[in-house]
Coordinates of C-alpha atoms in Angstrom, one line a residue:
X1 CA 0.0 0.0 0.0
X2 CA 2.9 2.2 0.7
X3 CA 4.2 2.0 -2.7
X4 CA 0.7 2.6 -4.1
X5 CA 0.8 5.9 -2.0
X6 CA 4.4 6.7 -3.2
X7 CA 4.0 5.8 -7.3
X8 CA 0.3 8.2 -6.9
X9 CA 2.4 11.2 -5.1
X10 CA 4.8 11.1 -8.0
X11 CA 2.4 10.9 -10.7
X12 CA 0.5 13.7 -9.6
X13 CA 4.2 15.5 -9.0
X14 CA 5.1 15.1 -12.4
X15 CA 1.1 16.0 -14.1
X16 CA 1.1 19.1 -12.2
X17 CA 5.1 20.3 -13.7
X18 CA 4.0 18.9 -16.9
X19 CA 0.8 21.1 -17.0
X20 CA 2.3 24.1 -15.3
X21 CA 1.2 27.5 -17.1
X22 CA 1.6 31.2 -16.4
X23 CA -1.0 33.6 -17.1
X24 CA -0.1 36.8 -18.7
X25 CA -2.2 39.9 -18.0
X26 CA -2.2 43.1 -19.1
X27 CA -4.3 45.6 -20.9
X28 CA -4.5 47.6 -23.7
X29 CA -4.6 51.5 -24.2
X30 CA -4.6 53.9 -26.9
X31 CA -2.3 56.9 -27.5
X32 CA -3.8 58.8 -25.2
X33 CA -4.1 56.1 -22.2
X34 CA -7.7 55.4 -23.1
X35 CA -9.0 51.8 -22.3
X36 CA -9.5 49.9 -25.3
X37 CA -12.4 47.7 -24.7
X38 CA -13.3 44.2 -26.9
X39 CA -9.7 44.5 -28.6
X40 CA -8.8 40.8 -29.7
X41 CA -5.2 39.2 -28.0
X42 CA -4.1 36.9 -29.4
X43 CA -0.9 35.0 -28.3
X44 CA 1.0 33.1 -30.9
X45 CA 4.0 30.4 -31.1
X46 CA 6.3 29.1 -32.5
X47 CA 5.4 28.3 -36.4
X48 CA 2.2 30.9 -36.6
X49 CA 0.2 29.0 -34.6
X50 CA -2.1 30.5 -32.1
X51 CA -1.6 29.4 -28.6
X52 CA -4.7 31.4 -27.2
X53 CA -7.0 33.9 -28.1
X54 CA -9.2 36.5 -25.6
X55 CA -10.6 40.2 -26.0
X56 CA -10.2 43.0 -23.4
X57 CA -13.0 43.7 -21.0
X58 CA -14.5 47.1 -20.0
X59 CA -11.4 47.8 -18.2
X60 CA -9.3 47.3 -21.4
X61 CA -8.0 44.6 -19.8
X62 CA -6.9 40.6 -20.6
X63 CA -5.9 37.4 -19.4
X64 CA -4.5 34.5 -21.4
X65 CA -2.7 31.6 -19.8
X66 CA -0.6 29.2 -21.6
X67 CA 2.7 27.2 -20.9
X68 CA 6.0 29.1 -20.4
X69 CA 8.1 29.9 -23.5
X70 CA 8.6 32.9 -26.0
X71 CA 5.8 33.8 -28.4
X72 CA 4.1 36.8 -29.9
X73 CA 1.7 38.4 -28.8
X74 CA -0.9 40.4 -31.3
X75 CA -3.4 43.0 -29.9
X76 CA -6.0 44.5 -32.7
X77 CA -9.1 46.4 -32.4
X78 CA -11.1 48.6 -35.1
X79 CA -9.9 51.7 -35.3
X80 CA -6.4 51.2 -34.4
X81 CA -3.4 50.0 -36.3
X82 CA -2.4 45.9 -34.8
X83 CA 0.3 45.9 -32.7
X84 CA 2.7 42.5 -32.4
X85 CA 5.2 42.2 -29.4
X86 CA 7.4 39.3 -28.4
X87 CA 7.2 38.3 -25.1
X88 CA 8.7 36.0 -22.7
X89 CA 5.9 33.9 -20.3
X90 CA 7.7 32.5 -17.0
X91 CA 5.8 30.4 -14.7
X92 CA 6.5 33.2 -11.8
X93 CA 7.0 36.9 -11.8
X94 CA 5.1 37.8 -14.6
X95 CA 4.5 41.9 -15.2
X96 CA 1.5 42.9 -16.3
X97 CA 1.9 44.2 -20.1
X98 CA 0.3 47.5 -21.2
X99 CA 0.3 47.2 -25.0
X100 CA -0.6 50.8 -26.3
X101 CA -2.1 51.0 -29.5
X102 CA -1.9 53.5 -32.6
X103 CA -4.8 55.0 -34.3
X104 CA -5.0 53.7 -37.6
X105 CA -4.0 56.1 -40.5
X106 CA -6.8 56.9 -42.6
X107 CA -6.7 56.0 -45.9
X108 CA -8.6 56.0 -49.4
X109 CA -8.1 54.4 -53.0
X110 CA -9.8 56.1 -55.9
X111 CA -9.9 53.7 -58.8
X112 CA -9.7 55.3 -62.2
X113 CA -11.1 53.3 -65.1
X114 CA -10.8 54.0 -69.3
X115 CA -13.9 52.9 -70.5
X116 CA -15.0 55.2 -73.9
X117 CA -18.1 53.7 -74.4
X118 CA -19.4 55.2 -71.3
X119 CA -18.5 58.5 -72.5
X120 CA -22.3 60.4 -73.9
X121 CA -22.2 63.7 -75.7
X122 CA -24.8 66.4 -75.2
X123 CA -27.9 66.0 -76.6
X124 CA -29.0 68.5 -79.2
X125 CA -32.5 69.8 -79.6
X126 CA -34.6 70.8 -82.7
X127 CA -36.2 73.2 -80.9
X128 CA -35.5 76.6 -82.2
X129 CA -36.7 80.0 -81.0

């Protein structure tokens, strides 16, 4: 029974270190230090692949937890340019992040097309005075 006891204590050891993850926390602001509220985080790993994905609350804030490692992470929100930031997640001592975000720059495309047959000349009347 003792080494029952014994092999269960390790097991449980070695799931809890194997699933060990750090939550990262921070918000997001603009220029200004506004709150941005309902931006999308996203935190992303090694190859492009997402890890975990969350949007700030009404205090501009977020939490995402995942294992501990280096990744990206990518904060976007209408209205604002996207802004990507490589981090470092450790399972202990973890800084809140403020990630401040640009407005975006407005732009417009005007598409100019040659198309004669579009092209109607006046049209003349008969009537005369």
């Amino acid at each position: 029974m003792k080494r029952f006891s014994i092999l269960v204590a390790l097991l449980l050891t070695a799931a809890n270190l194997t699933a060990q993850t750090a939550k990262i926390t921070g918000k997001a602001v603009d220029l200004s230090g506004a709150l941005v509220v309902g931006a999308d985080v996203t935190l992303i790993g090694a190859g492009n692949t997402a890890i975990a994905a969350t949007k700030t609350g009404p205090e501009g804030s977020f939490t995402i937890e995942a294992p501990p490692g280096s990744y990206a992470l990518e904060v976007s929100a209408a209205g604002f340019e996207k802004v990507v930031q490589g981090i470092s997640v450790a399972a202990t001592n973890n800084r809140p992040l403020t990630v401040t975000l640009p407005v975006a720059k407005l732009t417009q495309e005007v598409e100019v097309q040659d198309n004669p047959n579009q092209i109607s000349s006046p049209a003349r009347s008969n009537i005369r005075g």
